[in-house]
mmCIF file of C-alpha atoms and ligand atoms in Angstrom:
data_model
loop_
_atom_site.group_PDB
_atom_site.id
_atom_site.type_symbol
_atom_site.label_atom_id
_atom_site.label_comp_id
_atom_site.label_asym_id
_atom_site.label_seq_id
_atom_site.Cartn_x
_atom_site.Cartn_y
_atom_site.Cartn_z
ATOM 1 C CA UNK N 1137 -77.674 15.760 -21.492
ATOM 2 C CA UNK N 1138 -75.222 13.098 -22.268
ATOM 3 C CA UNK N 1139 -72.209 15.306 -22.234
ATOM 4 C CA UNK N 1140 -71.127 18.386 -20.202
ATOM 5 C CA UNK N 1141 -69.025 19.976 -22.874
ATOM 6 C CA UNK N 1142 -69.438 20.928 -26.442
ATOM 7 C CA UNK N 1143 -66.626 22.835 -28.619
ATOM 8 C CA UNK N 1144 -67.867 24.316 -31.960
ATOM 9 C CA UNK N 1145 -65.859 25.244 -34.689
ATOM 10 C CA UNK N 1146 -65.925 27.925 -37.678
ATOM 11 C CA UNK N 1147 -67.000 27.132 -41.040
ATOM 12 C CA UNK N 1148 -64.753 25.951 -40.557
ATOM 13 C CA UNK N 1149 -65.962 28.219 -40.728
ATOM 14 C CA UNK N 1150 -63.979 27.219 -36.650
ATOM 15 C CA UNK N 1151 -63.685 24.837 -33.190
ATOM 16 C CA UNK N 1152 -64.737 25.645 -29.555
ATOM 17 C CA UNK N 1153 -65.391 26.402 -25.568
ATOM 18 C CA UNK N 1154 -65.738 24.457 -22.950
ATOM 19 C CA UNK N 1155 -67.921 24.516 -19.535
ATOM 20 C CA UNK N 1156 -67.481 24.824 -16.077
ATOM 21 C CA UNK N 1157 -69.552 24.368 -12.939
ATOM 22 C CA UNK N 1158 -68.340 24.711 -9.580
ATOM 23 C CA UNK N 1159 -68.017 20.940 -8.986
ATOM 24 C CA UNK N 1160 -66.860 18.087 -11.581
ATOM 25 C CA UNK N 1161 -70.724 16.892 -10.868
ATOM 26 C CA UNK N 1162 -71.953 20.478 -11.477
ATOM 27 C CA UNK N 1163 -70.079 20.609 -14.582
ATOM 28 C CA UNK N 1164 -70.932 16.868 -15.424
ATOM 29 C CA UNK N 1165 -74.625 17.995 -15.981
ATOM 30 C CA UNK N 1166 -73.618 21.226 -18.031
ATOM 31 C CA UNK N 1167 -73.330 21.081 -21.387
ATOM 32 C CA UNK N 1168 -70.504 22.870 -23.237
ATOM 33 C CA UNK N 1169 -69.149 23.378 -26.882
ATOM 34 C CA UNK N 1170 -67.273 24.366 -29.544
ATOM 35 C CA UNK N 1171 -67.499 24.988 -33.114
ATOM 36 C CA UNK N 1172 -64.969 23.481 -36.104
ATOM 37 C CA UNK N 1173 -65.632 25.310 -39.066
ATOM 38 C CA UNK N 1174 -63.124 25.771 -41.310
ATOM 39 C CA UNK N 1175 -64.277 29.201 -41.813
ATOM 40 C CA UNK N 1176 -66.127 31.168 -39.332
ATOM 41 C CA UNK N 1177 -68.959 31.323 -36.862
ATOM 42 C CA UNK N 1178 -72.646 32.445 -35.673
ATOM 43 C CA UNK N 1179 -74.093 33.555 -32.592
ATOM 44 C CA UNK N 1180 -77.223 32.266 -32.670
ATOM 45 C CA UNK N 1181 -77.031 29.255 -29.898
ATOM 46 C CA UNK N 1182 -77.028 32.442 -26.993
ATOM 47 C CA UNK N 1183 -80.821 32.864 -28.536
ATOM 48 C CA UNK N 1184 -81.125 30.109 -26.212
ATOM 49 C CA UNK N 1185 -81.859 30.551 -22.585
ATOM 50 C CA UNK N 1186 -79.648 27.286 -21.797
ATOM 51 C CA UNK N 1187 -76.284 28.100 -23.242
ATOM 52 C CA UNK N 1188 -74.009 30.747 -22.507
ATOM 53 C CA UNK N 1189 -70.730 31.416 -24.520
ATOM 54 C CA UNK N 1190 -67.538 32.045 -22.902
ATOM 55 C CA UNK N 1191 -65.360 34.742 -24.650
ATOM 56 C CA UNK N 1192 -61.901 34.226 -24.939
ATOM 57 C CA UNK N 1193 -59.392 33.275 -27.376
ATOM 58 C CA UNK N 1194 -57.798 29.892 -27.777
ATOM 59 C CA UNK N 1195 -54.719 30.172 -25.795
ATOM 60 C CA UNK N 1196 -57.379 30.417 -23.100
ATOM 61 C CA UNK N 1197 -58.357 26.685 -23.496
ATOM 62 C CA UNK N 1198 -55.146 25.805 -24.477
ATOM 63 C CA UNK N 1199 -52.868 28.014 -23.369
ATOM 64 C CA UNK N 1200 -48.791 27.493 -25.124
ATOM 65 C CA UNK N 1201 -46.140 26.810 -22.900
ATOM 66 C CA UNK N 1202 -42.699 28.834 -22.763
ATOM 67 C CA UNK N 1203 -41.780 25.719 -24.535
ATOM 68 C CA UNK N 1204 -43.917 26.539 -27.356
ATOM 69 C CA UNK N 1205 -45.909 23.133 -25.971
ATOM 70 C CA UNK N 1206 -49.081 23.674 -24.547
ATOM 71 C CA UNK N 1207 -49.910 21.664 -21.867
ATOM 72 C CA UNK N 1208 -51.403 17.986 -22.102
ATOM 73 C CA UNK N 1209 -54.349 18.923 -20.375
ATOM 74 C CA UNK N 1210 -56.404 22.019 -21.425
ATOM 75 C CA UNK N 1211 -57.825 23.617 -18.142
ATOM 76 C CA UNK N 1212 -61.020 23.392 -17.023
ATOM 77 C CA UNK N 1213 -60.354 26.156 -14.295
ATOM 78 C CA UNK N 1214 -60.507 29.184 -17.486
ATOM 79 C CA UNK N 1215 -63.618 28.486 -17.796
ATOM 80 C CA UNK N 1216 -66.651 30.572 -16.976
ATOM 81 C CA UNK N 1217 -69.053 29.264 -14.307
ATOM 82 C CA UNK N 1218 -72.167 27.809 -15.187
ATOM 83 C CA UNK N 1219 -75.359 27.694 -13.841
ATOM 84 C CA UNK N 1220 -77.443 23.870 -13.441
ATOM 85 C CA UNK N 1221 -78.385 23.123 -16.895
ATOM 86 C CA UNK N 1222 -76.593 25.955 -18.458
ATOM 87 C CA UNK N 1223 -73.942 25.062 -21.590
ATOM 88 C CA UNK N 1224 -71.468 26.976 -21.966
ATOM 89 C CA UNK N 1225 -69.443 27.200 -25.563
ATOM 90 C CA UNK N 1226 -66.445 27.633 -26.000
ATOM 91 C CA UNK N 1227 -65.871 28.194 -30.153
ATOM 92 C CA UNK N 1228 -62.000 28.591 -31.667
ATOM 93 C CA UNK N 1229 -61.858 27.417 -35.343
ATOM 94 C CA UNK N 1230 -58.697 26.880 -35.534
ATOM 95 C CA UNK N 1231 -58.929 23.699 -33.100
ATOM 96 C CA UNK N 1232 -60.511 21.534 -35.692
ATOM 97 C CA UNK N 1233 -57.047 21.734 -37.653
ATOM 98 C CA UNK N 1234 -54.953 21.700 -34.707
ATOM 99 C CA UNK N 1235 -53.355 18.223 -34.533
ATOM 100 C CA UNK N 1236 -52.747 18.204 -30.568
ATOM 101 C CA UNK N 1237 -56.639 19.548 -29.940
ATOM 102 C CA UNK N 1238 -58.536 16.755 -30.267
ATOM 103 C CA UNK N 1239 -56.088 14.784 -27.693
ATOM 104 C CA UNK N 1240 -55.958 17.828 -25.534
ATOM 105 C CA UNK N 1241 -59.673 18.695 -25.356
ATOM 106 C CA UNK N 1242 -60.523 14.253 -25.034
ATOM 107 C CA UNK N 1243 -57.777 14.868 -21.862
ATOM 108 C CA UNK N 1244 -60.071 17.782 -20.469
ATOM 109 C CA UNK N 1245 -63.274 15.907 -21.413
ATOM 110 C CA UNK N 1246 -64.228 13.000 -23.317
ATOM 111 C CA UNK N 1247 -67.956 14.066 -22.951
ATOM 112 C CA UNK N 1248 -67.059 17.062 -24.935
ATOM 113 C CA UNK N 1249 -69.956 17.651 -28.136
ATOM 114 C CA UNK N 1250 -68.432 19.146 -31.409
ATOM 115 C CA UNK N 1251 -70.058 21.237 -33.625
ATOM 116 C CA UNK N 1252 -68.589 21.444 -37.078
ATOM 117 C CA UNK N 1253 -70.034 24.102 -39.466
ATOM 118 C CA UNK N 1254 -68.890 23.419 -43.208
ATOM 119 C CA UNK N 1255 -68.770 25.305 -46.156
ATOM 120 C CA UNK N 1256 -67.623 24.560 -49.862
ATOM 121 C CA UNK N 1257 -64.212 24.322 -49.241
ATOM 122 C CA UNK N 1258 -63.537 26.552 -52.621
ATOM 123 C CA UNK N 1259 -66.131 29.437 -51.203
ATOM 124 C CA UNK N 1260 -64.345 28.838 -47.976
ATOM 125 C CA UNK N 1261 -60.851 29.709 -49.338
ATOM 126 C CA UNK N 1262 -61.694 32.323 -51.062
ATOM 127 C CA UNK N 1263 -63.725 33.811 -47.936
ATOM 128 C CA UNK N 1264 -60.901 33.294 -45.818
ATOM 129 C CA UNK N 1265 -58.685 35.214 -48.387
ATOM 130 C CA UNK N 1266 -61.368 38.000 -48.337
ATOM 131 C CA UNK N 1267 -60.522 38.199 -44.555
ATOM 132 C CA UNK N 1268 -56.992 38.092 -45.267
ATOM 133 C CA UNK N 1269 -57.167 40.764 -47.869
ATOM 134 C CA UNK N 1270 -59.095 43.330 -45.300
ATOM 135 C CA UNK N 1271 -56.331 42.658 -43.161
ATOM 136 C CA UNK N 1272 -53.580 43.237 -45.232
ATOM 137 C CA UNK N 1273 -54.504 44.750 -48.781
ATOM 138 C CA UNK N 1274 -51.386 43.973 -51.201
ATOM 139 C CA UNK N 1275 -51.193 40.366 -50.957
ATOM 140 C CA UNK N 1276 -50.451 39.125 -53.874
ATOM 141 C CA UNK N 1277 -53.595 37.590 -55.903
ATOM 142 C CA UNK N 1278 -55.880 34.641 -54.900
ATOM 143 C CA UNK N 1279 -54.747 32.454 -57.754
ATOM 144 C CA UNK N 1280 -50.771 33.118 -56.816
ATOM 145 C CA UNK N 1281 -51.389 31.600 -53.234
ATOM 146 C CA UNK N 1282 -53.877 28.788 -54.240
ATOM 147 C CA UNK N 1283 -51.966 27.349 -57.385
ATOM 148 C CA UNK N 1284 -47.825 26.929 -56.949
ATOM 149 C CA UNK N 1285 -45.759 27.811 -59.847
ATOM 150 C CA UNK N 1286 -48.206 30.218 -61.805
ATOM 151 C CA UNK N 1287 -51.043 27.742 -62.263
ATOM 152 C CA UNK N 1288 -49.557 24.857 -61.174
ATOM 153 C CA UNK N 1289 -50.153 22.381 -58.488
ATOM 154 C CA UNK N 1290 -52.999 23.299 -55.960
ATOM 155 C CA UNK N 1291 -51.028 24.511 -52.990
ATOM 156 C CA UNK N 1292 -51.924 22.758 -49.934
ATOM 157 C CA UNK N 1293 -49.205 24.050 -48.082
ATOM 158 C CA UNK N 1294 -51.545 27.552 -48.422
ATOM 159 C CA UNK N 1295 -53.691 27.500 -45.057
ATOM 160 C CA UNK N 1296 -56.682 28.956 -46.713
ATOM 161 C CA UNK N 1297 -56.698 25.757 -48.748
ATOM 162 C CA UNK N 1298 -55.687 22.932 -45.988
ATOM 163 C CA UNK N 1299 -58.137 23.711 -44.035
ATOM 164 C CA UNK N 1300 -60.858 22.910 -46.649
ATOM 165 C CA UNK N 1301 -59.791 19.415 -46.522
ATOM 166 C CA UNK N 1302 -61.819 18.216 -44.025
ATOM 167 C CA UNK N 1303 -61.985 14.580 -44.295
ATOM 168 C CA UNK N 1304 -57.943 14.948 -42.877
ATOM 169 C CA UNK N 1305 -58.921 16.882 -39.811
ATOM 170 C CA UNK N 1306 -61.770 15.240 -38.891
ATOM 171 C CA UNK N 1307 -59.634 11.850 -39.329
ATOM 172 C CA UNK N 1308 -57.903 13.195 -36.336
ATOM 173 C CA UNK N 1309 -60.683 13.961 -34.178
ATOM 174 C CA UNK N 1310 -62.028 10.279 -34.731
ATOM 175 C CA UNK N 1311 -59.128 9.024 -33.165
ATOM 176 C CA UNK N 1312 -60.207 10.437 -29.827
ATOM 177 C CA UNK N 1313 -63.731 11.581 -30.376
ATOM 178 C CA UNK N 1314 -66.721 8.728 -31.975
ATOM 179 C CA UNK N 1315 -68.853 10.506 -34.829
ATOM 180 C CA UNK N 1316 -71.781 10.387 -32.508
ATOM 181 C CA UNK N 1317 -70.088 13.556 -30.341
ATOM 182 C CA UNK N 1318 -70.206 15.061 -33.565
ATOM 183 C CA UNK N 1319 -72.651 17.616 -35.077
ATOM 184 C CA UNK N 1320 -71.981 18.924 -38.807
ATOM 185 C CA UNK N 1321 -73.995 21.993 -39.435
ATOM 186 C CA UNK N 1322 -74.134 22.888 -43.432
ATOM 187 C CA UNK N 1323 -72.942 26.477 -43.854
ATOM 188 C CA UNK N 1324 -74.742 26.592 -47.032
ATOM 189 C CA UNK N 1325 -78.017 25.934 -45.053
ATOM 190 C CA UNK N 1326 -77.290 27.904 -41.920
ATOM 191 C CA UNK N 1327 -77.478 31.193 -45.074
ATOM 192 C CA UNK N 1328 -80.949 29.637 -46.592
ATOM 193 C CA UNK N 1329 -82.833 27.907 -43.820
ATOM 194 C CA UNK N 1330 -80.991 29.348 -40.039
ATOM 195 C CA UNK N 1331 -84.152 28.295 -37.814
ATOM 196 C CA UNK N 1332 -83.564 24.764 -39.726
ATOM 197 C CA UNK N 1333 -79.859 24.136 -38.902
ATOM 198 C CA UNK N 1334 -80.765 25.800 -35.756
ATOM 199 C CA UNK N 1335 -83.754 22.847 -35.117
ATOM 200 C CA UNK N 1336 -80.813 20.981 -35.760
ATOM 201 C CA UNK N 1337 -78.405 22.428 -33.078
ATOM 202 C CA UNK N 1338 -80.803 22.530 -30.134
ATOM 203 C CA UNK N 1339 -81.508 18.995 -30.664
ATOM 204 C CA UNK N 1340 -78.434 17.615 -30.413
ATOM 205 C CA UNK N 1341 -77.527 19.628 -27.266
ATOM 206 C CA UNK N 1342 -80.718 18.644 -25.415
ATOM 207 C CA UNK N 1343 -82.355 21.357 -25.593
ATOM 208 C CA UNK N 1344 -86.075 22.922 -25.724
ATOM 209 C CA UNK N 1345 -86.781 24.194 -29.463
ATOM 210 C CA UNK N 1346 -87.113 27.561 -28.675
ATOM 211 C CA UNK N 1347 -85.222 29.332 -31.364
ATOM 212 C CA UNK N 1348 -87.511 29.104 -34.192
ATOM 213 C CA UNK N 1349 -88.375 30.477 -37.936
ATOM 214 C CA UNK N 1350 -89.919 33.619 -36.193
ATOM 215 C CA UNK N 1351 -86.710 34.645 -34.651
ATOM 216 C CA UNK N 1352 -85.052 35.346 -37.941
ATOM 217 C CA UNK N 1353 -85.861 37.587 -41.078
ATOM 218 C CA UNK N 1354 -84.001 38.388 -43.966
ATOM 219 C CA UNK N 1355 -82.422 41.295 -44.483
ATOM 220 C CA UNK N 1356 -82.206 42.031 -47.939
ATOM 221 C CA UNK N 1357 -79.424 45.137 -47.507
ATOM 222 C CA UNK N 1358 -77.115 42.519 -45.928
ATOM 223 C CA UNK N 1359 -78.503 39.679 -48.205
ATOM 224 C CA UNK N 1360 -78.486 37.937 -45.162
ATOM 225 C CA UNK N 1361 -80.816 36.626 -42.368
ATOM 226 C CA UNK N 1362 -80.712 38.875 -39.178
ATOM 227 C CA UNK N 1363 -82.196 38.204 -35.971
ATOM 228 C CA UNK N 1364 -85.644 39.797 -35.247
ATOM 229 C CA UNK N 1365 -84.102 40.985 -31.394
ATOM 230 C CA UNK N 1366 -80.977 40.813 -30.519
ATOM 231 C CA UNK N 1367 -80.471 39.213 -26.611
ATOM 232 C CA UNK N 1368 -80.747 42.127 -24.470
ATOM 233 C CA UNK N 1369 -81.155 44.937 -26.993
ATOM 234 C CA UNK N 1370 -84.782 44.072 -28.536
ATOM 235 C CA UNK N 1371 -83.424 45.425 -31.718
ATOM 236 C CA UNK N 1372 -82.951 43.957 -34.637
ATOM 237 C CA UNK N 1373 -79.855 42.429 -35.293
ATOM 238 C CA UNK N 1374 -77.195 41.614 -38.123
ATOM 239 C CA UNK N 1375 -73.498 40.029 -37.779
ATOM 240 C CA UNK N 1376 -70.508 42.265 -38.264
ATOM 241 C CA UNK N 1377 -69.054 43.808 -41.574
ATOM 242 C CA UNK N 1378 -66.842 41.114 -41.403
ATOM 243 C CA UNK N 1379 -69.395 38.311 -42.184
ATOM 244 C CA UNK N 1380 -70.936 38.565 -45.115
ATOM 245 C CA UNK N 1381 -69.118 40.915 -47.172
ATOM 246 C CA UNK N 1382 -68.247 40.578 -50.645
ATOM 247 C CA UNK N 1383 -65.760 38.152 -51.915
ATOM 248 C CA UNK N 1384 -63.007 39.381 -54.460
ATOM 249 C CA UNK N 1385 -63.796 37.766 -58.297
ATOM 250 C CA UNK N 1386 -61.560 34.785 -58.668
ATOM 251 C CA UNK N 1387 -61.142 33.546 -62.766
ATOM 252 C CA UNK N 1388 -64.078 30.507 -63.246
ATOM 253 C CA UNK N 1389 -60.508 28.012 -64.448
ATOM 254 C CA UNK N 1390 -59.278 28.454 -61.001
ATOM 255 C CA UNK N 1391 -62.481 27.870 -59.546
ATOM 256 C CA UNK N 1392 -62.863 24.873 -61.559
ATOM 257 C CA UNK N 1393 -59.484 23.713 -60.851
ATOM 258 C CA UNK N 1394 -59.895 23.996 -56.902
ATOM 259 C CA UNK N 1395 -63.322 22.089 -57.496
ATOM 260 C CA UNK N 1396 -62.005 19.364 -58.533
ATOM 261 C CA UNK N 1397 -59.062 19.216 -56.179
ATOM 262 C CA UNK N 1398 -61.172 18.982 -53.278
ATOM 263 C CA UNK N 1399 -63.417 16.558 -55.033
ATOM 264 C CA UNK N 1400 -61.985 13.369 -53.837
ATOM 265 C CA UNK N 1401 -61.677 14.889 -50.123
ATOM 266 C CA UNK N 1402 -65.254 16.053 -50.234
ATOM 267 C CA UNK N 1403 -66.765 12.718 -51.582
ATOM 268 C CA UNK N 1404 -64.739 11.220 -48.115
ATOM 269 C CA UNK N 1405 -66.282 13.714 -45.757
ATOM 270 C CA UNK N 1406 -69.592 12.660 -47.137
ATOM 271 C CA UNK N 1407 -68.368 8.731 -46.881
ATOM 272 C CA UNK N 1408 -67.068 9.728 -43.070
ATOM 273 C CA UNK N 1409 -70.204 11.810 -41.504
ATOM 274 C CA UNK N 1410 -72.742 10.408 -43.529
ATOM 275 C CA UNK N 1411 -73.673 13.152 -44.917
ATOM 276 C CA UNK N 1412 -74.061 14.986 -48.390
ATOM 277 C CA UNK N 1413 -73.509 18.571 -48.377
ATOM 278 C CA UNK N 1414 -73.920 19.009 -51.742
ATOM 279 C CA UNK N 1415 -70.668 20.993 -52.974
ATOM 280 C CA UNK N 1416 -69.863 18.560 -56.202
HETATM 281 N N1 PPS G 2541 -76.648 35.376 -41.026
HETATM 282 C C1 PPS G 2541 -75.442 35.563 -41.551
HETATM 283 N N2 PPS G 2541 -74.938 36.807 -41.725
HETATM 284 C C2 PPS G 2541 -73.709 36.980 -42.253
HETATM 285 N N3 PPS G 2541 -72.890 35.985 -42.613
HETATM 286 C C3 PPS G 2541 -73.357 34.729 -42.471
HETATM 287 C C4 PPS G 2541 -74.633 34.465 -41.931
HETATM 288 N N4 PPS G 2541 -74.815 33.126 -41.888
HETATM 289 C C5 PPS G 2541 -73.703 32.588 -42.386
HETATM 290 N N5 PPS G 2541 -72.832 33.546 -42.744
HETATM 291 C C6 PPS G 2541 -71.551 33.273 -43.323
HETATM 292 O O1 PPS G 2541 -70.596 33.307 -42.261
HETATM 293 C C7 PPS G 2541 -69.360 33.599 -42.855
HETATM 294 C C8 PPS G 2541 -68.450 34.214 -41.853
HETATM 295 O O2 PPS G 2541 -68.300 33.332 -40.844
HETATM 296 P P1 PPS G 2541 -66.881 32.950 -40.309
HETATM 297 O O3 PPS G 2541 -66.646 31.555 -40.591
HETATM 298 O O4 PPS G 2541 -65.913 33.961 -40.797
HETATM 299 O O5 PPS G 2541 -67.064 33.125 -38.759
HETATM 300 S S1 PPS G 2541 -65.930 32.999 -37.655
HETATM 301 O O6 PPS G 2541 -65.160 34.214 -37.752
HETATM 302 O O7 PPS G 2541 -65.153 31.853 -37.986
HETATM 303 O O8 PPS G 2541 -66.602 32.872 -36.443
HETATM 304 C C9 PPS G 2541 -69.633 34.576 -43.956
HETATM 305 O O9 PPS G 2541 -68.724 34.307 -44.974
HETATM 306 P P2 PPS G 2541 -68.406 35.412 -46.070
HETATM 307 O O10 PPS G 2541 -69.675 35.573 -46.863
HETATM 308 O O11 PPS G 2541 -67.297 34.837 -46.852
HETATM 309 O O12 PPS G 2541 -68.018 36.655 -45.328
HETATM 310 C C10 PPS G 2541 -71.080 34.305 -44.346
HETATM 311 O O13 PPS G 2541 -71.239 33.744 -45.633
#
């Protein structure tokens, strides 16, 4: 394993955790990470006998100062201990739109792997407003946070839309981190194919293909794939209510309107991973 950390973020569905050994050696031959999505994230990497994920919120990594600054160095010392050839993840969307984590997380480790899952940054803001509407029901409509002025300007001021523009964030990771530390997982393809983007994962991180098609099934109540056994359990197993659920109808001219806003940003993503993901 080249690296001895890996932070993952949400789809960014999110960003990441980190890994610890009991030596800088120990923790040189772990593996750790993180996931940016700019929307949320999946459990599927603990399938794996090699990883373990940490679990603890992102002022654990980076915890604020009374100043309101968090410290230049994110510490190494929260993390959990891992064993030889363990990875531990560490996965906190909100890093991969955070503008001091990149610098921050380089300062801890510049071996660090990323893992990125995207989404369609349109689904993604409306998914994210989905969440937001569980959380607080009465917030004013979809289309009066997206658009300014009734159906003006798209509001990128509105967090559920910056953080769809990906081609800015992960401008500011490339300043510290080279696209080679990075892995993009399609959120669109971790839904249709999981063992696929999963393939995808385990290579990257080193490790032995052992999650696989036959660990997954699709469960047709959910409308999602579930794991055959869940770690530990041997049941079957689904992700929470909160993944998956149903998204409220936003008019088709809004849609259209935020489509072609983010456009321009997606076709630079593409440009800056190398990468289609197919949202235009
Ligand atoms: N297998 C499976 N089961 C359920 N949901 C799945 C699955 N794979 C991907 N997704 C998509 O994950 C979306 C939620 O992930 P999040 O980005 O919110 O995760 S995280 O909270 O940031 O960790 C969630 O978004 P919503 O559909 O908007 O809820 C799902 O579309």
């Amino acid at each position: 394993m080249v690296g001895p950390h890996l932070v993952g973020f949400k789809t960014v569905t999110s960003a990441g955790r980190a890994v610890r050994g009991r030596s800088q050696q120990e923790r040189d031959r772990a593996g750790g990470w993180g996931k940016v999505e700019t929307g949320r994230s999946q459990p599927q990497p603990r399938l794996s006998p090699f990883s373990r994920a940490a679990g603890w919120d992102p002022p654990a990594l980076m915890p604020p100062t009374s100043s309101g600054c968090g410290p230049s160095t994110p510490s190494l010392s929260l993390m959990p201990r891992t064993l030889d050839g363990q990875i531990t993840m560490e996965k906190t969307p909100s890093y991969f739109v955070t503008r001091e984590a990149p610098r921050r997380i380089h300062g801890m480790s510049p071996a660090t792997k990323l893992i990125v899952v995207v989404r369609n940054p349109v689904t993604r803001a409306i998914s994210d407003y989905a969440q937001m509407l569980s959380k607080t029901p009465g917030l004013p409509s979809f289309g009066t946070l997206a658009f300014r002025r009734g159906l003006g300007p798209v509001d990128t001021a509105w967090s559920a839309v910056r953080i769809g523009l990906y081609a800015q964030h992960l401008d500011n990771w490339l300043r510290y981190f080279p696209l080679s530390r990075f892995l993009f997982v399609s959120g669109e393809r971790l839904v249709s194919d999981p063992a696929g983007e999963l393939g995808h994962v385990q290579d990257f991180l080193g490790l032995k293909r052992v999650v696989t098609d036959k660990h997954f099934y699709f469960n047709a109540t959910k409308g999602f794939p579930c794991l055959k056994k869940a770690q530990g359990s041997g049941h079957p197993r689904c992700l929470g209510k909160s993944k998956g659920r149903p998204h409220p109808r936003v008019p088709e001219a809004m849609v259209q309107r935020l489509r072609a806003f983010y456009r321009p940003f997606n076709r630079k993503f593409y440009q800056m991973t190398g990468q289609d993901f197919g949202w235009d």
